[in-house]
Short mmCIF file of C-alpha atoms in Angstrom, two decimals:
data_model
loop_
_atom_site.label_atom_id
_atom_site.label_comp_id
_atom_site.label_asym_id
_atom_site.label_seq_id
_atom_site.Cartn_x
_atom_site.Cartn_y
_atom_site.Cartn_z
CA UNK A 1 0.01 -0.03 0.09
CA UNK A 2 1.11 3.59 -0.69
CA UNK A 3 -1.10 4.97 2.22
CA UNK A 4 1.00 4.67 5.25
CA UNK A 5 -1.84 5.04 7.72
CA UNK A 6 -4.46 2.92 5.88
CA UNK A 7 -6.19 0.19 7.91
CA UNK A 8 -7.15 -3.02 5.85
CA UNK A 9 -9.65 -5.62 7.14
CA UNK A 10 -12.56 -7.80 6.01
CA UNK A 11 -10.24 -9.91 3.79
CA UNK A 12 -12.17 -12.57 1.64
CA UNK A 13 -10.54 -15.00 -0.75
CA UNK A 14 -12.28 -15.13 -4.20
CA UNK A 15 -14.54 -18.11 -5.01
CA UNK A 16 -13.34 -20.10 -8.12
CA UNK A 17 -9.94 -18.30 -8.08
CA UNK A 18 -7.70 -19.41 -5.15
CA UNK A 19 -5.01 -16.56 -5.65
CA UNK A 20 -7.55 -13.71 -5.85
CA UNK A 21 -9.00 -11.85 -3.02
CA UNK A 22 -10.68 -8.53 -1.89
CA UNK A 23 -10.48 -6.39 1.21
CA UNK A 24 -11.82 -3.32 2.75
CA UNK A 25 -9.59 -0.20 3.55
CA UNK A 26 -10.76 2.61 6.01
CA UNK A 27 -9.34 6.00 4.79
CA UNK A 28 -6.90 7.53 7.05
CA UNK A 29 -8.54 9.99 9.42
CA UNK A 30 -12.13 9.03 8.36
CA UNK A 31 -14.75 6.37 8.72
CA UNK A 32 -15.65 5.86 5.09
CA UNK A 33 -14.28 2.71 3.38
CA UNK A 34 -13.12 1.61 -0.02
CA UNK A 35 -13.06 -1.94 -1.53
CA UNK A 36 -9.85 -3.16 -2.97
CA UNK A 37 -9.60 -6.23 -5.30
CA UNK A 38 -6.49 -8.36 -6.40
CA UNK A 39 -6.79 -10.55 -9.20
CA UNK A 40 -4.44 -13.70 -9.28
CA UNK A 41 -1.65 -12.34 -7.24
CA UNK A 42 -1.44 -8.85 -8.99
CA UNK A 43 -1.48 -5.42 -7.49
CA UNK A 44 -4.64 -4.62 -5.41
CA UNK A 45 -6.77 -2.17 -7.34
CA UNK A 46 -9.55 0.14 -5.86
CA UNK A 47 -13.06 -1.15 -7.02
CA UNK A 48 -15.32 1.50 -5.53
CA UNK A 49 -15.56 4.79 -7.08
CA UNK A 50 -16.96 7.04 -4.35
CA UNK A 51 -16.48 7.25 -0.60
CA UNK A 52 -19.20 5.60 1.46
CA UNK A 53 -19.44 2.73 4.02
CA UNK A 54 -18.52 -0.39 1.92
CA UNK A 55 -18.28 -3.66 3.75
CA UNK A 56 -17.96 -7.39 3.39
CA UNK A 57 -16.65 -7.84 -0.19
CA UNK A 58 -17.15 -11.22 -1.79
CA UNK A 59 -15.65 -11.73 -5.33
CA UNK A 60 -16.56 -14.61 -7.69
CA UNK A 61 -14.83 -15.75 -10.90
CA UNK A 62 -17.15 -17.12 -13.69
CA UNK A 63 -15.61 -19.79 -16.04
CA UNK A 64 -15.84 -17.33 -18.93
CA UNK A 65 -13.62 -14.84 -17.12
CA UNK A 66 -16.29 -12.44 -15.79
CA UNK A 67 -15.84 -11.24 -12.27
CA UNK A 68 -18.67 -10.63 -9.86
CA UNK A 69 -18.38 -8.76 -6.66
CA UNK A 70 -20.99 -8.54 -4.07
CA UNK A 71 -20.66 -6.25 -1.01
CA UNK A 72 -22.81 -4.43 1.65
CA UNK A 73 -23.43 -0.71 1.34
CA UNK A 74 -25.88 0.82 3.93
CA UNK A 75 -27.69 -2.47 4.68
CA UNK A 76 -28.05 -3.52 1.14
CA UNK A 77 -26.11 -6.07 -0.87
CA UNK A 78 -24.72 -4.57 -4.17
CA UNK A 79 -23.35 -6.40 -7.08
CA UNK A 80 -21.24 -5.47 -10.03
CA UNK A 81 -19.40 -7.30 -12.70
CA UNK A 82 -16.49 -6.76 -14.95
CA UNK A 83 -13.87 -8.54 -17.25
CA UNK A 84 -10.46 -7.69 -18.37
CA UNK A 85 -11.98 -5.19 -20.98
CA UNK A 86 -13.76 -3.18 -18.37
CA UNK A 87 -17.18 -2.96 -16.54
CA UNK A 88 -20.10 -5.04 -17.59
CA UNK A 89 -22.77 -4.23 -14.92
CA UNK A 90 -22.57 -1.21 -12.89
CA UNK A 91 -23.35 -1.53 -9.10
CA UNK A 92 -27.01 -2.50 -8.46
CA UNK A 93 -28.92 -3.49 -5.43
CA UNK A 94 -29.89 -7.28 -5.34
CA UNK A 95 -31.12 -7.85 -1.89
CA UNK A 96 -31.11 -6.71 1.74
CA UNK A 97 -28.46 -8.31 3.77
CA UNK A 98 -24.90 -8.60 4.91
CA UNK A 99 -21.81 -10.82 5.00
CA UNK A 100 -22.43 -12.65 1.60
CA UNK A 101 -20.73 -15.87 0.69
CA UNK A 102 -20.78 -17.25 -2.84
CA UNK A 103 -21.66 -20.75 -3.85
CA UNK A 104 -19.11 -22.41 -5.99
CA UNK A 105 -21.37 -22.49 -8.99
CA UNK A 106 -22.25 -18.71 -8.55
CA UNK A 107 -25.89 -19.43 -8.27
CA UNK A 108 -26.51 -18.70 -4.54
CA UNK A 109 -25.56 -16.46 -1.80
CA UNK A 110 -25.39 -17.30 1.93
CA UNK A 111 -26.18 -14.17 3.86
CA UNK A 112 -27.47 -12.67 7.05
CA UNK A 113 -30.34 -10.39 6.86
CA UNK A 114 -32.10 -8.19 9.48
CA UNK A 115 -35.53 -9.27 10.45
CA UNK A 116 -38.10 -6.63 9.53
CA UNK A 117 -39.96 -5.05 12.31
CA UNK A 118 -37.77 -6.80 14.96
CA UNK A 119 -35.39 -5.34 17.56
CA UNK A 120 -32.00 -4.06 16.28
CA UNK A 121 -29.51 -6.71 16.04
CA UNK A 122 -31.96 -9.56 15.20
CA UNK A 123 -30.89 -11.32 11.95
CA UNK A 124 -31.79 -14.36 10.00
CA UNK A 125 -29.60 -16.57 7.75
CA UNK A 126 -30.83 -16.89 4.29
CA UNK A 127 -29.85 -18.93 1.17
CA UNK A 128 -30.60 -16.55 -1.76
CA UNK A 129 -30.85 -17.92 -5.38
CA UNK A 130 -30.04 -15.31 -7.78
CA UNK A 131 -31.64 -16.84 -10.75
CA UNK A 132 -35.14 -16.50 -9.62
CA UNK A 133 -34.65 -14.28 -6.57
CA UNK A 134 -35.94 -17.01 -4.23
CA UNK A 135 -34.94 -17.53 -0.64
CA UNK A 136 -34.59 -20.09 2.02
CA UNK A 137 -34.47 -19.13 5.63
CA UNK A 138 -32.48 -21.45 7.74
CA UNK A 139 -33.87 -22.18 11.32
CA UNK A 140 -31.95 -20.27 14.10
CA UNK A 141 -33.65 -21.93 16.93
CA UNK A 142 -33.89 -18.55 18.87
CA UNK A 143 -35.50 -15.24 18.47
CA UNK A 144 -32.12 -13.63 18.76
CA UNK A 145 -28.95 -12.54 16.96
CA UNK A 146 -27.19 -14.44 14.30
CA UNK A 147 -23.91 -13.79 12.40
CA UNK A 148 -20.97 -14.94 10.37
CA UNK A 149 -22.55 -17.67 8.19
CA UNK A 150 -20.20 -20.12 6.37
CA UNK A 151 -20.87 -22.97 3.84
CA UNK A 152 -19.98 -26.48 4.63
CA UNK A 153 -17.27 -27.91 2.23
CA UNK A 154 -19.97 -29.65 0.10
CA UNK A 155 -22.30 -26.61 0.42
CA UNK A 156 -25.19 -28.72 1.61
CA UNK A 157 -25.12 -27.15 5.07
CA UNK A 158 -24.16 -23.86 6.68
CA UNK A 159 -22.85 -23.04 10.09
CA UNK A 160 -23.41 -19.62 11.96
CA UNK A 161 -23.21 -18.07 15.41
CA UNK A 162 -26.44 -17.54 17.37
CA UNK A 163 -27.37 -16.17 20.82
CA UNK A 164 -30.63 -14.92 22.39
CA UNK A 165 -31.31 -11.29 22.69
CA UNK A 166 -30.04 -9.41 25.86
CA UNK A 167 -26.80 -8.34 27.28
CA UNK A 168 -24.22 -10.88 27.96
CA UNK A 169 -26.16 -13.96 26.40
CA UNK A 170 -23.76 -16.69 25.38
CA UNK A 171 -22.91 -17.51 21.72
CA UNK A 172 -23.47 -20.98 20.22
CA UNK A 173 -22.95 -22.54 16.83
CA UNK A 174 -25.90 -23.59 14.69
CA UNK A 175 -25.58 -26.00 11.73
CA UNK A 176 -28.46 -26.27 9.41
CA UNK A 177 -28.89 -28.28 6.10
CA UNK A 178 -29.48 -25.88 3.11
CA UNK A 179 -32.68 -27.56 2.00
CA UNK A 180 -36.37 -26.88 2.58
CA UNK A 181 -38.08 -28.29 5.66
CA UNK A 182 -34.58 -29.23 6.93
CA UNK A 183 -33.97 -29.06 10.74
CA UNK A 184 -30.67 -28.18 12.42
CA UNK A 185 -28.43 -28.76 15.40
CA UNK A 186 -26.88 -26.38 17.86
CA UNK A 187 -23.38 -27.24 18.82
CA UNK A 188 -21.57 -26.30 21.93
CA UNK A 189 -22.22 -23.57 24.37
CA UNK A 190 -20.51 -20.31 25.48
CA UNK A 191 -18.60 -20.24 22.10
CA UNK A 192 -15.85 -17.76 21.95
CA UNK A 193 -16.59 -15.06 19.28
CA UNK A 194 -14.52 -12.09 18.49
CA UNK A 195 -16.83 -9.18 19.49
CA UNK A 196 -14.55 -6.41 17.96
CA UNK A 197 -15.00 -7.50 14.45
CA UNK A 198 -17.65 -9.54 12.39
CA UNK A 199 -15.12 -12.14 11.80
CA UNK A 200 -15.16 -15.29 9.51
CA UNK A 201 -17.91 -17.92 10.18
CA UNK A 202 -17.42 -21.08 12.23
CA UNK A 203 -14.61 -23.28 10.97
CA UNK A 204 -15.46 -26.51 9.12
CA UNK A 205 -12.89 -29.21 8.70
CA UNK A 206 -12.43 -30.29 5.03
CA UNK A 207 -14.49 -33.46 5.50
CA UNK A 208 -17.51 -31.35 6.68
CA UNK A 209 -17.93 -33.87 9.58
CA UNK A 210 -16.99 -31.35 12.25
CA UNK A 211 -17.03 -27.69 13.08
CA UNK A 212 -14.22 -26.37 15.31
CA UNK A 213 -14.18 -23.60 17.98
CA UNK A 214 -13.27 -22.52 21.44
CA UNK A 215 -15.61 -22.54 24.34
CA UNK A 216 -15.71 -20.85 27.74
CA UNK A 217 -17.17 -24.01 29.12
CA UNK A 218 -13.84 -25.87 28.68
CA UNK A 219 -11.50 -22.96 29.69
CA UNK A 220 -8.70 -23.34 32.44
CA UNK A 221 -7.98 -19.88 33.41
CA UNK A 222 -6.83 -18.04 30.36
CA UNK A 223 -6.14 -21.27 28.41
CA UNK A 224 -8.92 -22.56 25.94
CA UNK A 225 -8.55 -26.11 24.54
CA UNK A 226 -10.00 -26.81 20.95
CA UNK A 227 -13.29 -28.21 20.64
CA UNK A 228 -14.68 -30.22 17.65
CA UNK A 229 -18.47 -30.54 17.20
CA UNK A 230 -19.83 -33.43 15.30
CA UNK A 231 -22.56 -32.11 13.01
CA UNK A 232 -24.29 -35.37 12.76
CA UNK A 233 -24.70 -36.26 16.40
CA UNK A 234 -23.54 -33.31 18.32
CA UNK A 235 -20.76 -35.00 20.18
CA UNK A 236 -17.95 -32.83 21.29
CA UNK A 237 -14.20 -33.68 21.20
CA UNK A 238 -11.85 -31.54 23.39
CA UNK A 239 -8.27 -31.49 22.17
CA UNK A 240 -5.30 -29.77 24.06
CA UNK A 241 -2.34 -28.04 22.73
CA UNK A 242 0.56 -26.06 24.27
CA UNK A 243 -1.12 -23.90 26.93
CA UNK A 244 1.33 -21.03 26.56
CA UNK A 245 -1.30 -19.79 23.98
CA UNK A 246 -3.97 -17.98 25.87
CA UNK A 247 -7.28 -16.03 25.03
CA UNK A 248 -7.54 -17.28 21.45
CA UNK A 249 -9.98 -16.39 18.87
CA UNK A 250 -10.71 -16.33 14.98
CA UNK A 251 -9.90 -19.91 14.39
CA UNK A 252 -9.56 -21.15 10.88
CA UNK A 253 -8.77 -24.44 9.25
CA UNK A 254 -6.80 -25.31 6.18
CA UNK A 255 -9.48 -26.46 3.64
CA UNK A 256 -7.01 -28.65 1.64
CA UNK A 257 -5.43 -31.16 4.15
CA UNK A 258 -6.78 -34.32 5.45
CA UNK A 259 -5.24 -33.92 9.00
CA UNK A 260 -6.46 -30.60 10.62
CA UNK A 261 -4.04 -27.66 10.27
CA UNK A 262 -5.56 -24.97 12.47
CA UNK A 263 -4.62 -21.28 12.60
CA UNK A 264 -5.87 -18.91 15.34
CA UNK A 265 -4.93 -15.53 17.09
CA UNK A 266 -3.86 -15.76 20.67
CA UNK A 267 -1.59 -14.26 23.21
CA UNK A 268 1.99 -15.60 24.23
CA UNK A 269 2.51 -13.45 27.26
CA UNK A 270 1.54 -9.84 26.45
CA UNK A 271 1.95 -9.82 22.53
CA UNK A 272 -0.81 -11.29 20.40
CA UNK A 273 0.29 -13.45 17.55
CA UNK A 274 -0.86 -15.84 14.86
CA UNK A 275 -0.34 -19.55 15.65
CA UNK A 276 -0.73 -22.69 13.42
CA UNK A 277 -1.29 -26.13 14.96
CA UNK A 278 -0.38 -29.27 12.95
CA UNK A 279 -2.53 -32.10 14.58
CA UNK A 280 -0.66 -35.05 13.31
CA UNK A 281 -1.71 -37.09 16.35
CA UNK A 282 -5.47 -36.52 15.80
#
């Protein structure tokens, strides 16, 4: 970056292009944001023309080389498209919502959407089909707050965080099949969620069998062991690691390895660092 005081966050890898990504940059000294996009390892380019509150960019590359970008602006999900010759579709509103995630075929978006007429902070998780503007609402099991949805590796299910309305209510993880009249399962309790940022959704292992997280229920002072929740039967597996890593959050799993390789942010003494665990004995 050539902006020394810029603050970059809300990073998202592109669907169908493993070396491309987008992120949000906060302008130095202001609150407005800009979206930057990097195609296949090139130099990041600014994609939004004006200054506004742009959030949660999600890029997708079609097989014919056309790019689509969905992002949030003022509670609406916007979409635009382009190719190497320039713009194809200018930004347009597609649906109310936030935190979009593309399906691999580009036909669906997994989003969070505020419930109309409900208290501030109450959201639903919705699978939105672009072809016919149809929607499927996933059961959250509570009249409360949901956030950070993520597809399962086979995109047949989704996981997201959920808690009841009210100060200090604990977070849980909800897993639901992405099909009509399908139920769901709540995994774990008192799940650790980064409250400073709307971070990535719950972490699926590549097999799609388990979702991994940290929980207050298993903490030992400032040390939190790993917890893996089985999405079929709800069974929890608790796994220890070197306890010099404390107060962890933002867990992510390598999507391409059979044995779990887990990254998370934690403290080693006073500094906060990024750690990677290789679970070769799991």
